[in-house]
Amino acid sequence: MSPLARKRLGRVALNAAGVAVFLFAVFPVYWMVATAFKPNDQIFTTSFIPFPDPPSMDHVSRVFTQGVAGNSIWRYLLNSTIVALSAVVIGAVFALLAATAVARFRFRFRTSFLILLLIVQMVPAEALLIPLFTMVKRLGLYDQLLGLIVINVGLTLPFSVWMLRTFVAAVPKELEEASWIDGAGRFTTFWRVLFPLVAPGLVATSIFSFITTWNEFVFALTLIGDQGKYTMPVALQFFVGQRSTDWGGIMAASTLMTIPVLIFFLLVQRRMVSGLVAGAVKG
Amino acid sequence: MAQTSTVARGGGDPSAPARRHSPRPRRRTGLPNWLVPYALLLPGLLVIAALLLYPLYQMVDMSFHQVGLRQIRAINPTPAEFVGLDNYNSIFESDLFWTSLRNTVVFAVVTVALTLLLGTLVGLLLNKLGPKMSTFVVVGIMAAWATPPTAQAVVWKWLFDSDAGVVNWTLNLLPDWLSNLVFGRSDWSGQPWFNDTITLYLVLIVAVVWASFPFIAVSVLAGLKSIPSELYEAARMDGATALSTFRKITFPLLKPVFSVLVVLSTIWDFKVFTQLYLLAGGTVNRDAFNLSLWSYAEAFSSPPKMGLGAAIAVVLTGILLVITFVYVRNIIKTEDVR
């Protein structure tokens, strides 16, 4: 075999491997969407039907009109949106303040605070479930979206601060100093100079918190008993019946739940990686 | 109280008139400079203290108490009874401790190893592919990564469905002799994957590896991109083989990335809950418990044994904190936290 032919063969093999990885990653997601658009007789069959033929909107419209556990899927999408957006907005304010403190000031306990952030990120949320459940119960927040919002702020904050501080640190300090010299106050400098420059990073961080909160399952499962207040992840399991599972309905609902996350993901994927392995990559 | 607080709030701030003429703008907020970072930190710190640190303390405290329905009711709760190490004793004496510890550890070890292996291979592959093909594959693996854990669980449950699942259909396609040779059977119709703990965990491993290898792949790719290409050119000039290039250049330079990835994956896989809960169909199959599902089952079944659940959570957290310690040490080494 000539070297050129071998090189070409190698390229073909690499591309084939790439396609294989792509298929492995995408097939389950594709199958979820395909099942959502199949009529029931194409779902409950032992033969393999690669495409919905013809596509049917039965399941999608059914999860909206009939819904599950007595409510339209709109209700759960709305609950999830309320919880995620509120937690993100509150968390973003707290995270921005804390990140500014850590990235802009040298003070005692700064290192201790950073190490604290790293450690609390690693505490399993599942372990905090029991004490937080009793706390929520005692405060009368059981069965309330507010309780979920507060807890999600706590769960996402350490990572948000950790990620955001690199964005704040990336803004040149000279800009703020110029603003001081021009006579601007502390607040004006923060609001007019630092904030606009950190905004893209704040958006990326917020999207990450949104995804975490949107996907959160354990707390939503334990802190909410009222079916009208379920979030999407919890509502999903009610498609699973005692004897049979409504696969068309559950796949339609899963697809609806996945779409916003997928869009956000493609927007921030690069930043997310750099945030998660911060430091290690740049060495 | 009321009067003093009015004064304390600084109703008659003597410095107020002078502010207007102050040449130093940073005094406008009235906060001395050294206090500013603490003021900025305060809200976040309060949230962390109230929602993470205090519950952490409470978890430990509860693990020494018997906490049931009477103790957690909203109206007129009775104080929890101190039981010393009773909860821990009943954990370590329980058969469930060993099965759930075994499930937790075996699952984590297998999943972390497979995830890292597959992730690294895909990362290396992405680095070799042309730009268009590489983007194509990255977008594909993003789809797996982005799928919410609950959706992951139901999709894999559907793929492994006993009657209409694609996996059983595919296994039936295998030639009978091959299927017999490898699995000792040729007919896979109606194979129930979720009744038996071993096959349940098999599906769980596939699902979790599927969802987590993209992160490893993209991180490894980012690491590879940061290695200067001169090093590889020099290696090629010296006639180094592909394997020794990997061993002498790629691996040592990616070592910090790998150590972070190993620890992060270990932590994530140690406490897997959502996917297991949904694949196992809740807490009915006690054989399939891992530590977090067991803790949940004790605390939230009826009658609730919150103290016992908390004690299991303490054991799990203890194991994870040891792993975290390694992680934090690595981060401090590679990044300036000072």
Coordinates of C-alpha atoms in Angstrom, one line a residue:
Chain A
M1 CA 0.0 0.0 0.0
S2 CA 1.4 3.4 -0.9
P3 CA 1.8 5.9 1.9
L4 CA -0.8 8.2 0.3
A5 CA -3.4 5.4 0.2
R6 CA -2.6 4.5 3.8
K7 CA -3.1 8.1 4.8
R8 CA -6.4 8.2 3.0
L9 CA -7.5 5.0 4.6
G10 CA -6.6 6.4 8.1
R11 CA -8.7 9.4 7.4
V12 CA -11.7 7.3 6.4
A13 CA -11.3 5.2 9.6
L14 CA -11.1 8.3 11.7
N15 CA -14.2 9.8 10.1
A16 CA -16.0 6.5 10.5
A17 CA -15.2 6.5 14.2
G18 CA -16.5 10.0 14.4
V19 CA -19.8 9.0 12.8
A20 CA -20.0 6.0 15.2
V21 CA -19.6 8.3 18.2
F22 CA -22.1 10.7 16.8
L23 CA -24.7 7.9 16.4
F24 CA -24.1 6.5 19.8
A25 CA -24.6 9.9 21.4
V26 CA -27.5 11.0 19.3
F27 CA -29.6 7.8 18.9
P28 CA -31.2 7.8 22.3
V29 CA -32.2 11.5 21.9
Y30 CA -33.4 10.8 18.4
W31 CA -35.4 7.8 19.6
M32 CA -37.0 9.9 22.3
V33 CA -38.2 12.5 19.7
A34 CA -39.2 9.8 17.2
T35 CA -41.3 7.9 19.8
A36 CA -43.0 11.2 20.8
F37 CA -44.3 11.5 17.2
K38 CA -45.3 7.9 16.6
P39 CA -48.9 6.7 16.8
N40 CA -49.4 4.0 19.5
D41 CA -49.4 1.1 17.1
Q42 CA -45.9 2.0 15.9
I43 CA -44.7 2.3 19.5
F44 CA -46.0 -0.9 21.0
T45 CA -44.5 -3.3 18.4
T46 CA -41.7 -5.8 18.4
S47 CA -40.6 -4.7 15.0
F48 CA -38.2 -1.8 14.4
I49 CA -39.8 1.3 12.9
P50 CA -37.0 3.9 12.3
F51 CA -39.2 6.9 11.5
P52 CA -42.7 7.9 12.6
D53 CA -44.7 7.0 9.5
P54 CA -46.6 9.2 9.2
P55 CA -45.7 11.6 12.1
S56 CA -48.5 12.0 14.5
M57 CA -49.1 14.9 17.0
D58 CA -51.4 12.8 19.1
H59 CA -49.0 12.5 22.1
V60 CA -47.8 16.0 22.0
S61 CA -51.3 17.5 21.9
R62 CA -52.5 15.0 24.5
V63 CA -49.8 16.0 27.1
F64 CA -51.1 19.6 26.7
T65 CA -54.8 18.9 26.8
Q66 CA -55.2 15.9 29.0
G67 CA -51.8 16.1 30.7
V68 CA -50.8 13.9 33.5
A69 CA -51.7 13.6 37.2
G70 CA -54.7 15.8 36.7
N71 CA -52.9 18.8 35.1
S72 CA -51.9 19.9 31.7
I73 CA -48.1 19.8 31.0
W74 CA -48.3 23.6 30.8
R75 CA -48.7 23.7 34.5
Y76 CA -45.5 21.8 35.2
L77 CA -43.6 23.7 32.5
L78 CA -44.8 26.9 34.2
N79 CA -43.9 25.7 37.7
S80 CA -40.4 24.7 36.4
T81 CA -39.9 28.0 34.7
I82 CA -41.0 30.0 37.8
V83 CA -38.6 28.1 40.1
A84 CA -35.7 28.2 37.7
L85 CA -36.0 31.9 36.7
S86 CA -36.5 33.1 40.3
A87 CA -33.6 31.0 41.6
V88 CA -31.4 32.3 38.7
V89 CA -32.2 36.0 39.2
I90 CA -31.7 35.9 43.0
G91 CA -28.6 33.7 42.7
A92 CA -27.1 36.0 40.0
V93 CA -27.2 39.0 42.3
F94 CA -25.6 37.2 45.3
A95 CA -23.0 35.6 43.1
L96 CA -22.0 38.8 41.3
L97 CA -21.5 40.6 44.7
A98 CA -19.5 37.7 46.1
A99 CA -17.5 37.2 42.9
T100 CA -16.6 40.9 42.9
A101 CA -15.4 40.7 46.4
V102 CA -13.2 37.7 45.7
A103 CA -11.8 38.9 42.4
R104 CA -11.3 42.6 43.2
F105 CA -10.3 42.7 46.8
R106 CA -7.5 41.2 48.9
F107 CA -8.8 40.6 52.4
R108 CA -8.4 38.2 55.3
F109 CA -10.3 34.9 54.9
R110 CA -10.3 35.3 51.1
T111 CA -8.5 32.0 50.6
S112 CA -10.6 30.4 53.3
F113 CA -13.8 31.5 51.5
L114 CA -12.5 30.1 48.2
I115 CA -11.7 26.7 49.8
L116 CA -15.1 26.8 51.5
L117 CA -16.7 27.2 48.0
L118 CA -14.9 24.2 46.6
I119 CA -15.8 22.0 49.5
V120 CA -19.5 22.9 49.7
Q121 CA -19.8 22.3 46.0
M122 CA -18.8 18.7 46.7
V123 CA -21.2 18.0 49.5
P124 CA -23.8 15.7 48.0
A125 CA -27.2 17.5 47.7
E126 CA -28.8 14.2 48.5
A127 CA -27.2 14.2 51.9
L128 CA -28.6 17.6 52.7
L129 CA -32.1 16.5 51.7
I130 CA -33.1 15.3 55.2
P131 CA -32.1 18.4 57.2
L132 CA -33.4 20.8 54.5
F133 CA -36.7 18.9 54.4
T134 CA -37.2 19.3 58.1
M135 CA -36.1 23.0 57.8
V136 CA -38.6 23.6 55.0
K137 CA -41.3 21.9 56.9
R138 CA -40.7 23.9 60.1
L139 CA -40.7 27.2 58.1
G140 CA -44.1 26.3 56.6
L141 CA -42.5 26.2 53.1
Y142 CA -43.5 22.6 52.4
D143 CA -45.6 22.4 49.2
Q144 CA -44.5 25.8 48.1
L145 CA -42.5 26.8 45.1
L146 CA -40.8 29.4 47.2
G147 CA -39.1 26.6 49.3
L148 CA -37.8 25.1 46.1
I149 CA -36.5 28.5 44.8
V150 CA -34.6 29.2 48.0
I151 CA -33.0 25.7 48.1
N152 CA -32.0 26.0 44.4
V153 CA -30.3 29.3 45.1
G154 CA -28.3 27.6 47.8
L155 CA -27.4 24.6 45.6
T156 CA -26.2 26.7 42.6
L157 CA -24.5 29.6 44.4
P158 CA -21.1 28.1 45.2
F159 CA -20.5 27.1 41.6
S160 CA -21.8 30.4 40.3
V161 CA -19.4 32.4 42.4
W162 CA -16.6 30.1 41.5
M163 CA -17.3 30.5 37.8
L164 CA -18.1 34.2 37.8
R165 CA -15.0 35.3 39.7
T166 CA -12.9 34.4 36.6
F167 CA -15.0 36.7 34.5
V168 CA -14.7 39.5 37.0
A169 CA -11.0 39.0 37.3
A170 CA -10.7 39.2 33.5
V171 CA -12.0 42.8 33.4
P172 CA -8.9 45.1 33.4
K173 CA -8.7 47.0 36.7
E174 CA -7.5 50.1 34.9
L175 CA -11.0 50.8 33.7
E176 CA -12.3 51.0 37.2
E177 CA -9.4 53.1 38.3
A178 CA -10.1 55.5 35.4
S179 CA -13.6 55.7 36.6
W180 CA -12.5 56.6 40.1
I181 CA -10.3 59.3 38.8
D182 CA -13.2 60.8 36.9
G183 CA -14.9 61.1 40.2
A184 CA -17.4 58.3 39.9
G185 CA -18.5 56.6 43.1
R186 CA -18.3 53.0 44.1
F187 CA -21.8 52.2 42.9
T188 CA -21.5 54.1 39.6
T189 CA -18.2 52.4 38.8
F190 CA -19.7 49.0 39.6
W191 CA -22.9 49.6 37.6
R192 CA -21.5 51.6 34.6
V193 CA -18.1 50.0 34.2
L194 CA -17.8 46.6 35.7
F195 CA -21.3 45.3 35.2
P196 CA -21.5 45.8 31.4
L197 CA -18.2 44.0 31.0
V198 CA -19.1 41.1 33.2
A199 CA -22.6 40.8 31.7
P200 CA -21.7 38.0 29.2
G201 CA -20.1 36.0 31.9
L202 CA -23.1 36.6 34.1
V203 CA -25.3 35.3 31.3
A204 CA -23.2 32.1 30.9
T205 CA -23.2 31.5 34.7
S206 CA -27.0 32.1 34.9
I207 CA -27.7 29.7 32.1
F208 CA -25.7 27.1 34.0
S209 CA -27.7 27.7 37.1
F210 CA -30.9 27.6 35.0
I211 CA -30.1 24.2 33.7
T212 CA -29.2 22.8 37.1
T213 CA -32.4 24.1 38.6
W214 CA -34.5 23.0 35.7
N215 CA -33.2 19.5 36.0
E216 CA -33.3 19.3 39.8
F217 CA -35.3 16.2 40.8
V218 CA -34.6 15.1 44.4
F219 CA -35.7 18.2 46.2
A220 CA -38.7 18.8 43.9
L221 CA -39.7 15.2 44.7
T222 CA -39.6 15.5 48.4
L223 CA -40.5 19.1 49.1
I224 CA -43.7 19.2 47.0
G225 CA -46.6 16.9 47.7
D226 CA -49.3 18.9 45.9
Q227 CA -49.6 17.7 42.3
G228 CA -50.5 21.1 41.0
K229 CA -47.1 22.3 42.1
Y230 CA -44.9 19.6 40.6
T231 CA -42.1 20.6 38.4
M232 CA -41.4 18.8 35.1
P233 CA -38.9 16.2 36.3
V234 CA -41.3 15.0 39.0
A235 CA -44.3 15.1 36.7
L236 CA -42.6 12.8 34.2
Q237 CA -42.7 9.8 36.4
F238 CA -46.5 9.8 36.5
F239 CA -46.6 8.5 32.9
V240 CA -45.3 5.3 34.3
G241 CA -48.4 3.3 35.3
Q242 CA -48.8 0.3 37.5
R243 CA -49.3 -2.1 34.6
S244 CA -48.3 -0.3 31.5
T245 CA -46.3 2.9 30.7
D246 CA -47.6 5.6 28.4
W247 CA -44.4 5.7 26.3
G248 CA -45.7 8.1 23.7
G249 CA -46.8 10.6 26.4
I250 CA -43.6 10.3 28.5
M251 CA -41.4 10.8 25.4
A252 CA -43.4 13.8 24.3
A253 CA -43.0 15.3 27.8
S254 CA -39.3 14.5 27.9
T255 CA -38.8 16.1 24.5
L256 CA -40.5 19.3 25.7
M257 CA -38.4 19.3 28.8
T258 CA -35.1 18.8 26.9
I259 CA -35.6 21.4 24.3
P260 CA -34.8 24.5 26.4
V261 CA -31.8 22.8 28.0
L262 CA -30.4 21.8 24.6
I263 CA -30.7 25.3 23.2
F264 CA -29.0 26.8 26.3
F265 CA -26.4 24.2 26.2
L266 CA -25.3 24.9 22.7
L267 CA -25.0 28.6 23.7
V268 CA -22.7 28.2 26.6
Q269 CA -20.9 24.9 26.1
R270 CA -17.5 26.3 25.7
R271 CA -17.7 28.5 28.8
M272 CA -19.1 25.6 30.9
V273 CA -16.0 23.5 30.2
S274 CA -13.6 26.2 31.1
G275 CA -15.6 26.9 34.3
L276 CA -15.7 23.3 35.4
V277 CA -12.0 22.5 34.9
A278 CA -11.0 26.1 35.7
G279 CA -7.3 26.3 36.2
A280 CA -6.5 22.7 35.4
V281 CA -6.5 23.4 31.7
K282 CA -4.6 26.5 31.6
G283 CA -2.2 25.0 34.0
Chain B
M1 CA -34.9 48.2 71.5
A2 CA -36.8 50.5 69.2
Q3 CA -35.1 53.6 70.3
T4 CA -31.6 52.2 70.3
S5 CA -32.0 50.8 66.9
T6 CA -32.9 54.2 65.5
V7 CA -29.7 55.6 66.9
A8 CA -27.7 52.7 65.8
R9 CA -28.9 53.0 62.2
G10 CA -27.3 56.4 62.2
G11 CA -30.3 58.7 61.9
G12 CA -28.2 61.7 62.7
D13 CA -25.1 60.9 60.7
P14 CA -22.6 63.6 61.6
S15 CA -20.6 63.1 58.4
A16 CA -23.6 63.6 56.1
P17 CA -23.1 67.3 55.2
A18 CA -19.4 66.8 54.6
R19 CA -20.0 64.1 52.0
R20 CA -20.9 66.5 49.3
H21 CA -17.5 68.0 49.3
S22 CA -15.5 64.9 49.8
P23 CA -12.6 64.7 47.3
R24 CA -12.5 61.0 47.7
P25 CA -15.5 59.5 45.9
R26 CA -15.1 56.1 47.5
R27 CA -16.3 57.6 50.8
R28 CA -19.7 58.3 49.3
T29 CA -21.2 55.0 50.4
G30 CA -20.0 55.7 53.9
L31 CA -18.3 52.3 54.1
P32 CA -14.7 52.2 55.1
N33 CA -12.6 50.5 52.4
W34 CA -11.6 47.5 54.3
L35 CA -15.2 46.6 55.0
V36 CA -16.4 46.6 51.3
P37 CA -15.4 43.1 50.4
Y38 CA -17.0 41.7 53.5
A39 CA -20.2 43.6 52.7
L40 CA -20.2 42.2 49.2
L41 CA -19.6 38.7 50.5
L42 CA -22.2 38.8 53.2
P43 CA -25.4 37.9 51.3
G44 CA -23.7 34.9 49.6
L45 CA -22.1 33.8 52.8
L46 CA -25.4 33.9 54.6
V47 CA -27.0 31.8 51.9
I48 CA -24.2 29.2 52.0
A49 CA -24.3 29.2 55.8
A50 CA -28.1 28.8 56.0
L51 CA -28.6 26.4 53.2
L52 CA -25.4 24.3 53.1
L53 CA -23.4 24.6 56.3
Y54 CA -26.2 24.6 58.9
P55 CA -27.9 21.6 57.2
L56 CA -24.6 19.9 57.2
Y57 CA -24.3 20.4 60.9
Q58 CA -27.9 19.4 61.4
M59 CA -27.4 16.2 59.4
V60 CA -24.6 15.1 61.8
D61 CA -26.8 16.2 64.8
M62 CA -29.8 14.3 63.5
S63 CA -27.7 11.1 63.0
F64 CA -27.4 10.9 66.8
H65 CA -31.2 11.3 67.4
Q66 CA -34.3 9.4 66.7
V67 CA -36.3 11.7 64.4
G68 CA -39.8 10.5 63.3
L69 CA -43.2 11.9 62.4
R70 CA -43.7 13.6 65.8
Q71 CA -40.5 15.5 65.5
I72 CA -41.0 17.0 62.1
R73 CA -44.6 18.0 62.2
A74 CA -45.2 21.7 61.8
I75 CA -47.4 22.2 64.9
N76 CA -46.1 21.4 68.3
P77 CA -43.2 19.1 67.5
T78 CA -41.7 16.9 70.2
P79 CA -37.9 17.2 70.7
A80 CA -35.9 14.4 69.2
E81 CA -34.6 11.8 71.5
F82 CA -30.8 11.4 71.8
V83 CA -29.8 7.8 70.9
G84 CA -26.1 8.1 70.7
L85 CA -24.6 5.8 68.2
D86 CA -27.7 3.6 67.8
N87 CA -28.3 4.8 64.3
Y88 CA -24.8 4.0 63.2
N89 CA -24.9 0.6 64.9
S90 CA -28.0 -0.3 63.1
I91 CA -26.5 0.8 59.8
F92 CA -23.3 -1.3 60.2
E93 CA -25.3 -4.3 61.4
S94 CA -27.8 -4.1 58.5
D95 CA -27.3 -6.3 55.4
L96 CA -28.3 -3.4 53.4
F97 CA -25.2 -1.5 54.3
W98 CA -22.9 -4.0 52.6
T99 CA -25.1 -4.4 49.5
S100 CA -25.6 -0.6 49.1
L101 CA -21.9 0.1 49.8
R102 CA -21.0 -2.6 47.2
N103 CA -23.4 -1.2 44.7
T104 CA -22.1 2.4 45.2
V105 CA -18.4 1.5 45.0
V106 CA -18.6 -1.0 42.1
F107 CA -20.9 1.3 40.1
A108 CA -18.6 4.3 40.7
V109 CA -15.4 2.4 39.8
V110 CA -16.8 0.8 36.7
T111 CA -18.5 4.0 35.5
V112 CA -15.6 6.3 36.2
A113 CA -13.2 4.0 34.4
L114 CA -15.5 3.6 31.3
T115 CA -16.4 7.2 31.2
L116 CA -12.8 8.4 31.3
L117 CA -11.7 5.8 28.8
L118 CA -14.4 6.6 26.3
G119 CA -14.2 10.3 27.0
T120 CA -10.4 10.4 26.5
L121 CA -10.6 8.3 23.3
V122 CA -13.3 10.6 21.9
G123 CA -11.3 13.7 22.9
L124 CA -8.2 12.4 21.1
L125 CA -10.4 11.6 18.1
L126 CA -11.9 15.1 18.0
N127 CA -8.4 16.5 18.0
K128 CA -7.5 14.4 14.9
L129 CA -10.7 15.1 12.9
G130 CA -11.0 17.9 10.5
P131 CA -12.8 21.1 11.7
K132 CA -16.2 20.3 10.1
M133 CA -16.3 16.7 11.2
S134 CA -15.1 17.7 14.7
T135 CA -17.9 20.3 15.0
F136 CA -20.4 17.7 13.8
V137 CA -19.4 15.2 16.5
V138 CA -19.3 17.8 19.2
V139 CA -22.8 18.9 18.5
G140 CA -23.9 15.3 18.6
I141 CA -22.3 14.6 22.0
M142 CA -23.7 17.8 23.3
A143 CA -27.2 16.3 22.7
A144 CA -26.3 13.4 25.1
W145 CA -24.8 15.7 27.7
A146 CA -27.7 18.2 27.6
T147 CA -30.4 15.6 28.2
P148 CA -31.8 16.2 31.7
P149 CA -31.1 13.2 34.1
T150 CA -34.8 12.4 34.4
A151 CA -35.2 12.3 30.6
Q152 CA -32.0 10.2 30.4
A153 CA -33.5 7.6 32.7
V154 CA -36.9 7.3 30.9
V155 CA -35.2 7.2 27.5
W156 CA -32.9 4.3 28.5
K157 CA -35.8 2.6 30.3
W158 CA -37.6 2.8 27.0
L159 CA -34.6 1.5 24.9
F160 CA -34.3 -1.4 27.3
D161 CA -38.0 -2.1 27.5
S162 CA -38.7 -5.9 27.6
D163 CA -41.3 -6.1 24.8
A164 CA -40.9 -3.1 22.5
G165 CA -37.4 -2.0 23.4
V166 CA -34.8 -1.4 20.6
V167 CA -32.0 -3.2 22.6
N168 CA -33.9 -6.5 22.7
W169 CA -34.8 -6.2 19.1
T170 CA -31.1 -5.6 18.2
L171 CA -29.9 -8.5 20.3
N172 CA -32.4 -10.7 18.5
L173 CA -30.7 -9.7 15.2
L174 CA -27.5 -11.4 16.3
P175 CA -27.0 -14.8 14.6
D176 CA -28.3 -17.5 17.0
W177 CA -24.9 -19.3 17.3
L178 CA -23.1 -16.0 18.2
S179 CA -25.8 -15.1 20.7
N180 CA -25.6 -18.6 22.2
L181 CA -21.9 -18.5 22.4
V182 CA -21.6 -15.1 24.1
F183 CA -24.8 -15.0 26.2
G184 CA -25.9 -18.6 26.3
R185 CA -29.3 -17.7 24.7
S186 CA -30.7 -16.7 21.4
D187 CA -34.1 -15.3 22.1
W188 CA -34.2 -11.9 23.8
S189 CA -37.9 -11.1 23.4
G190 CA -39.3 -10.1 26.7
Q191 CA -36.0 -10.0 28.5
P192 CA -36.7 -7.9 31.6
W193 CA -33.7 -5.7 32.4
F194 CA -35.0 -4.0 35.4
N195 CA -36.0 -6.8 37.7
D196 CA -32.5 -8.1 38.4
T197 CA -30.0 -5.9 40.3
I198 CA -27.1 -6.8 38.0
T199 CA -28.8 -6.1 34.7
L200 CA -30.4 -2.9 36.3
Y201 CA -27.0 -1.6 37.1
L202 CA -25.7 -2.6 33.7
V203 CA -28.3 -0.3 32.1
L204 CA -27.5 2.4 34.7
I205 CA -23.8 2.2 33.8
V206 CA -24.6 2.5 30.1
A207 CA -26.9 5.4 30.7
V208 CA -24.5 7.3 33.0
V209 CA -21.5 6.7 30.7
W210 CA -23.5 7.9 27.8
A211 CA -24.5 11.1 29.6
S212 CA -21.1 11.9 31.1
F213 CA -18.4 11.0 28.5
P214 CA -19.1 14.2 26.4
F215 CA -17.9 16.3 29.3
I216 CA -14.7 14.3 29.5
A217 CA -14.2 14.4 25.8
V218 CA -14.6 18.2 25.5
S219 CA -12.4 18.8 28.5
V220 CA -9.7 16.6 27.1
L221 CA -10.0 18.3 23.7
A222 CA -9.6 21.7 25.4
G223 CA -6.5 20.4 27.2
L224 CA -5.0 19.0 24.0
K225 CA -5.6 22.3 22.2
S226 CA -3.6 24.1 24.9
I227 CA -0.5 22.0 24.2
P228 CA 2.0 23.9 21.9
S229 CA 2.3 22.1 18.6
E230 CA 6.1 22.7 18.6
L231 CA 6.4 19.9 21.1
Y232 CA 4.8 17.5 18.6
E233 CA 6.9 18.8 15.8
A234 CA 10.1 18.2 17.8
A235 CA 8.9 14.7 18.7
R236 CA 8.3 13.9 15.0
M237 CA 11.7 15.2 14.0
D238 CA 13.2 12.9 16.7
G239 CA 11.3 10.1 15.1
A240 CA 9.1 9.3 18.2
T241 CA 6.2 6.8 17.7
A242 CA 2.6 7.8 18.4
L243 CA 2.5 5.8 21.6
S244 CA 5.7 7.4 23.1
T245 CA 4.5 10.8 22.0
F246 CA 1.3 10.2 24.0
R247 CA 3.3 8.9 27.0
K248 CA 6.0 11.5 27.0
I249 CA 4.1 14.6 25.9
T250 CA 0.3 14.4 25.9
F251 CA -0.2 12.5 29.1
P252 CA 2.2 14.5 31.4
L253 CA 0.8 17.8 30.2
L254 CA -2.8 16.7 30.6
K255 CA -2.2 15.2 34.0
P256 CA -3.7 18.1 35.9
V257 CA -6.8 17.9 33.7
F258 CA -7.1 14.2 34.3
S259 CA -6.8 14.4 38.0
V260 CA -9.6 16.9 38.2
L261 CA -11.7 14.9 35.8
V262 CA -11.2 11.7 37.8
V263 CA -12.2 13.3 41.1
L264 CA -15.2 15.1 39.7
S265 CA -16.5 12.0 38.0
T266 CA -15.9 9.9 41.1
I267 CA -17.9 12.4 43.1
W268 CA -20.7 12.6 40.6
D269 CA -21.0 8.8 40.2
F270 CA -20.7 8.1 43.9
K271 CA -24.0 9.8 44.7
V272 CA -26.0 9.0 41.6
F273 CA -29.6 9.2 42.6
T274 CA -32.0 10.5 40.0
Q275 CA -31.3 7.9 37.3
L276 CA -31.2 5.0 39.8
Y277 CA -34.4 6.1 41.4
L278 CA -36.2 6.2 38.1
L279 CA -34.7 3.1 36.6
A280 CA -35.3 1.0 39.7
G281 CA -38.9 2.4 40.0
G282 CA -38.5 4.1 43.3
T283 CA -37.5 2.4 46.5
V284 CA -39.2 -1.0 46.0
N285 CA -36.1 -3.0 45.1
R286 CA -34.0 -3.0 48.3
D287 CA -31.3 -5.0 46.6
A288 CA -30.6 -2.2 44.2
F289 CA -30.0 0.5 46.8
N290 CA -26.9 2.5 46.7
L291 CA -26.0 4.7 49.7
S292 CA -28.0 7.8 48.6
L293 CA -31.1 5.8 47.6
W294 CA -30.9 3.9 50.9
S295 CA -30.7 7.1 52.9
Y296 CA -33.7 8.5 51.0
A297 CA -35.7 5.3 51.5
E298 CA -35.1 5.2 55.3
A299 CA -35.9 8.9 55.7
F300 CA -39.0 9.2 53.5
S301 CA -40.8 5.9 53.7
S302 CA -43.5 5.5 56.4
P303 CA -42.8 5.6 59.2
P304 CA -39.9 8.0 58.4
K305 CA -36.6 7.3 60.1
M306 CA -34.9 10.6 59.5
G307 CA -32.1 9.9 62.1
L308 CA -31.1 6.7 60.4
G309 CA -31.3 8.3 57.0
A310 CA -29.1 11.1 58.2
A311 CA -26.6 8.7 59.6
I312 CA -26.3 7.0 56.2
A313 CA -25.9 10.4 54.6
V314 CA -23.1 11.2 57.0
V315 CA -21.3 8.0 55.9
L316 CA -21.7 8.9 52.3
T317 CA -20.6 12.5 52.9
G318 CA -17.6 11.3 54.8
I319 CA -16.4 9.2 51.9
L320 CA -17.0 12.0 49.4
L321 CA -15.2 14.6 51.6
V322 CA -12.0 12.4 51.5
I323 CA -12.2 12.4 47.7
T324 CA -13.0 16.1 47.7
F325 CA -9.9 16.7 49.8
V326 CA -7.8 15.4 47.0
Y327 CA -9.6 17.6 44.5
V328 CA -9.2 20.7 46.5
R329 CA -5.5 20.1 47.0
N330 CA -5.1 19.7 43.3
I331 CA -7.0 22.9 42.5
I332 CA -4.9 24.8 45.1
K333 CA -1.8 23.5 43.5
T334 CA -2.7 24.5 40.0
E335 CA -4.6 27.7 40.5
D336 CA -4.0 30.8 42.6
V337 CA -6.5 30.8 45.3
R338 CA -4.3 32.9 47.4

